[in-house]
C-alpha atoms as one frame of an Amber mdcrd trajectory, in Angstrom:
protein
   0.400  -0.414  -0.349   1.173   3.374  -1.108   2.273   5.341   2.855   1.177
   9.280   2.941   3.239  10.509   5.728   1.812  14.388   6.215   4.711  16.625
   8.220   1.920  18.484  11.016   4.675  20.839  12.282   4.347  23.624  14.925
   1.756  26.220  13.854   0.714  24.015  10.434  -2.324  25.271   8.497  -5.548
  22.833   9.626  -7.179  22.627   6.913  -3.662  22.877   4.669  -3.061  19.199
   7.803  -6.543  18.305   6.886  -6.661  18.162   3.061  -3.786  15.654   2.768
  -5.606  12.943   5.779  -9.042  13.805   3.850  -7.992  13.357   0.477  -5.472
   9.628   0.229  -8.071   8.625   2.681 -11.250   8.863   0.695  -8.742   6.809
  -2.243 -10.293   3.055  -2.718 -10.005   0.312  -5.068 -13.444  -1.055  -7.074
 -13.275  -3.369  -4.166 -13.291  -0.756  -1.144  -9.725  -1.857  -0.147  -7.837
   1.753   0.607  -6.073   3.223  -2.372  -3.021   4.988   0.944  -2.146   4.196
   4.804  -1.773   7.868   5.847   0.259   9.285   8.817   0.101  12.721  10.749
   3.394  12.379  11.935   4.564  15.032  15.328   7.179  15.766  16.855   4.808
  15.813  20.771   2.007  17.882  20.372   1.796  20.853  18.037   0.027  23.944
  17.688  -2.260  24.109  14.711  -3.839  27.213  13.495  -6.654  27.563  12.139
  -7.063  31.324  12.113  -4.756  33.907  13.874  -7.732  34.137  17.331  -8.105
  30.221  17.482  -4.139  28.200  17.540  -6.195  24.228  19.011  -3.052  21.404
  19.730  -2.732  18.690  18.869  -0.857  14.764  19.016  -0.497  11.785  16.715
   0.412   8.027  17.241   3.598   9.135  14.286   6.563  10.837  15.631   8.909
  12.352  12.152  11.025   9.236  11.958   7.230   7.704  10.260   7.952   9.470
   7.323  11.204   7.907   6.589   9.472   5.015   4.941   6.974   6.661   3.760
   6.088   7.064  -0.586   5.393   9.941  -0.260   6.145  13.196   1.957   3.260
  15.873   2.287   4.031  19.297   4.097   0.988  21.355   5.071   1.418  25.442
   4.690   3.698  26.710   7.635   4.051  30.105   8.552   6.320  31.340   5.320
   8.245  33.258   8.607   9.257  31.609  10.849  12.415  29.402  10.397  11.072
  25.697  10.162  13.102  23.179  12.084  16.418  21.681  11.254  15.007  17.734
  11.947  12.587  17.628   9.469  14.472  19.996   7.002  17.448  17.031   7.303
  14.019  15.145   7.614  12.364  15.809   3.972  16.650  15.831   2.125  17.208
  12.119   3.654  13.657  11.075   1.872  13.323  12.364  -0.595  16.669  10.855
  -1.837  16.316   7.314  -0.775  14.101   8.271  -3.477  10.543   9.513  -1.921
   8.120  11.753  -3.477   7.977  15.539  -1.113   4.990  17.836  -1.775   4.329
  21.258  -0.285   0.248  22.717  -0.094   0.619  26.374   0.702   3.628  27.197
   2.260   4.811  24.703   2.932   6.527  24.691  -0.190   9.357  27.009   2.144
  10.274  24.202   4.724  10.798  22.477   0.730  12.797  25.107  -0.585  14.970
  25.379   3.096  16.225  22.188   2.569  17.199  22.720  -0.907  14.645  20.976
  -2.959  13.160  24.001  -4.731  16.702  24.743  -6.440  16.206  25.106 -10.213
  12.888  23.740 -10.182   9.394  25.076 -11.152   7.766  25.788  -8.009   4.510
  28.193  -6.777   2.795  28.738  -3.254   0.319  31.409  -2.220  -0.035  34.608
  -4.633   0.388  37.084  -1.040   4.341  35.031  -0.517   5.093  34.028  -3.917
   6.982  36.721  -4.042   8.949  35.976  -1.025   9.766  33.273  -1.851  11.331
  33.786  -5.170  13.130  36.643  -2.942  14.633  34.025  -0.509  15.075  31.064
  -2.498  16.919  32.508  -5.673  17.264  28.466  -7.040  13.951  28.517  -7.360
  11.777  29.163 -10.816   8.272  30.842  -8.608   5.189  30.387 -10.286   2.593
  32.621  -9.339  -0.562  31.785 -12.073  -0.448  28.209 -11.435  -2.275  26.167
  -9.020  -0.224  23.702  -8.309   3.902  22.485 -10.465   4.777  18.659 -10.634
   8.136  18.375 -10.797   8.541  14.625 -10.629   9.131  13.642  -7.095   8.900
  17.031  -5.253   5.792  18.929  -6.589   3.553  22.020  -4.734   1.455  23.744
  -5.322  -0.619  26.815  -4.291  -3.276  28.671  -1.166  -4.941  26.136   1.416
  -7.720  24.770  -1.546  -5.440  24.006  -4.160  -4.398  21.637  -2.351  -6.628
  19.957  -2.641  -5.579  19.944  -6.433  -3.118  19.248  -5.885  -4.281  15.786
  -3.860  -6.762  14.581  -6.248  -3.894  14.948  -9.130  -1.800  12.781  -7.113
  -4.632  10.023  -6.860  -4.476  11.033 -10.490  -1.153   9.807 -11.613  -0.825
   7.165  -9.360  -4.912   4.786 -10.063  -5.700   7.970 -12.829  -8.861   9.688
 -13.857 -11.871   7.795 -12.400 -10.533   7.040  -8.414  -9.340  11.182  -8.504
 -12.985  11.208  -9.639 -14.612   8.916  -6.910 -12.919  11.121  -4.308 -13.655
  14.229  -6.134 -17.335  13.954  -5.972 -18.288  11.854  -2.207 -15.605  15.686
  -1.445 -18.227  17.401  -3.957 -16.083  19.164  -6.111 -15.314  19.033  -9.629
 -11.691  16.803  -9.911 -10.363  19.164 -11.688 -10.009  22.871 -12.120  -8.916
  24.585 -15.020  -6.516  27.505 -15.225  -4.600  28.970 -11.786  -4.221  30.402
  -8.763  -4.685  34.151 -10.738  -8.172  34.677 -11.386  -8.086  34.239  -7.013
  -4.427  37.403  -7.379  -6.655  40.745  -5.935  -6.523  42.748  -8.173  -9.736
  44.452  -9.511 -11.301  45.021 -12.716 -12.928  48.269 -13.655 -16.673  47.364
 -14.095 -16.795  48.302 -17.373 -15.041  45.559 -18.401 -16.641  42.468 -16.577
 -18.892  39.845 -18.217 -19.695  36.261 -16.925 -18.133  33.501 -20.094 -20.230
  31.232 -18.732 -22.328  29.839 -22.180 -19.430  30.364 -23.866 -17.471  27.868
 -21.665 -19.954  25.152 -21.323 -20.068  25.881 -25.099 -17.446  25.363 -25.541
 -17.294  21.698 -23.440 -20.696  20.391 -25.922 -17.830  21.156 -28.958 -14.901
  19.714 -28.421 -14.850  17.503 -30.905 -15.094  20.674 -32.747 -11.888  21.780
 -34.742 -13.275  25.192 -32.551 -11.296  28.703 -33.258 -10.935  31.843 -31.619
 -12.687  33.704 -34.063 -15.674  31.178 -33.393 -15.302  31.985 -29.761 -15.749
  35.514 -29.789 -18.575  35.207 -31.904 -19.740  32.588 -29.531 -19.549  35.571
 -26.826 -20.154  37.768 -28.689 -17.574  39.961 -28.082 -13.648  41.119 -30.129
 -11.210  37.669 -30.200  -8.788  41.212 -27.913 -11.820  41.382 -25.020 -12.104
  37.461 -25.532  -8.031  36.933 -24.778  -9.327  39.599 -21.580 -11.797  37.992
 -19.999 -11.409  34.580 -20.620  -7.621  35.663 -18.410  -9.536  37.692 -15.550
 -11.939  34.832 -15.059  -9.965  31.488 -15.457  -6.400  32.538 -15.621  -5.784
  30.899 -19.244  -6.300  32.146 -23.177  -9.345  31.222 -24.859  -7.422  28.149
 -26.698  -4.866  26.718 -23.613  -8.415  26.569 -21.750 -10.129  23.848 -24.632
  -6.832  22.146 -24.917  -7.081  20.768 -21.445 -10.522  20.265 -21.504  -9.576
  18.726 -24.424  -6.667  16.090 -23.161  -8.793  15.752 -19.885 -11.778  14.151
 -21.657  -9.314  11.574 -23.954  -7.952  10.524 -20.810 -11.491   9.395 -19.569
 -11.605   8.020 -22.909  -8.548   5.645 -22.418  -9.940   4.942 -19.090 -13.156
   4.468 -19.194 -13.235   3.014 -23.192 -11.848  -0.196 -25.890 -12.503   3.415
 -28.453  -9.436   3.151 -31.041  -7.882   5.629 -30.105  -7.892   7.579 -33.748
 -11.822   8.452 -32.157 -10.619   9.368 -29.437  -8.439  11.452 -31.789 -11.173
  13.048 -33.534 -13.999  13.088 -30.563 -11.912  14.763 -28.912 -10.884  17.487
 -31.834  -7.371  16.239 -32.091  -7.911  15.727 -35.914  -5.506  13.386 -35.634
  -3.620  10.598 -33.844  -0.509  12.225 -34.681  -2.294  15.424 -32.861  -3.000
  13.623 -29.928   0.423  11.788 -29.330   2.665  15.295 -29.645   0.311  17.350
 -26.407   0.704  13.508 -24.968   3.166  13.764 -24.334   4.154  17.261 -23.609
   1.298  17.409 -20.291   0.964  13.210 -19.308   4.558  12.976 -20.487   3.194
   9.515 -21.551   1.871   8.070 -25.142  -2.156   7.802 -25.485  -1.485   3.845
 -25.686   0.550   3.258 -22.963  -1.623   5.514 -20.401  -4.832   3.821 -21.422
  -2.623  -0.225 -20.482  -1.503   1.869 -16.968  -4.828   2.881 -15.676  -7.376
   1.135 -18.790 -10.329   0.174 -15.671 -11.482  -2.980 -16.096 -15.468  -4.288
 -15.971
């Protein structure tokens, strides 16, 4: 069983701490067997923060050393300005050195950076602290616009609820989209959010420059198989292409075509996992037109071929 260790450092964010516990606890195989063993690892009793005036204390049956043999180690958010416990930093470096997967939620990225795990890697954290992370650890390539960054063995997520996106992504990586979708349904949330945290950054848009693209986005979802252009999308939204791009960026943190590509790839993955439709027809049904084009985008975004993905994640009746 895949072992997930969640490090409970002092002043840990209570919500961040609960996210991996809940997501991985919900993940189960079709026969009901748990997919993960989850360990909350803490030294003695620690303070958890649920807000500036709402701290409480918690303890666990697992200690930090119990994280050393885990397959995945998750670091929830802690105060960014506080120097992390050196033993925890050494533990992370040791775990990563022996091949464990290491992930952070929100400001947990600062602990990963202190352990040297973000050097030369893309990373993210809550948009309020992204500038500080980039300043304090210039070797990290900090992207404040995304919900999470997957660098293989090291993953980081943006603030608070983005930890849900990251943990669901890990379930999807480990066991496929079907299990991740089951977990998302139990948690009453979307299996995969599009766009990034750019849509949550605090900035003001003039009232005269606002528009709701919900109907147009649904129209695009219903036509993933069609060769849509920016002009087609702008015509449906009844705005110019420049105005469409501006509104799309404001509402999703992405461009119309990038958003469309992400949804086409997700639909392709679902078809590969849940049907035996030939790859050629999957390419047609998702708007890629040809197997070659599907393979190209699949290799860039998923890191494998459609056939190999189906072999690994096909859900058998």
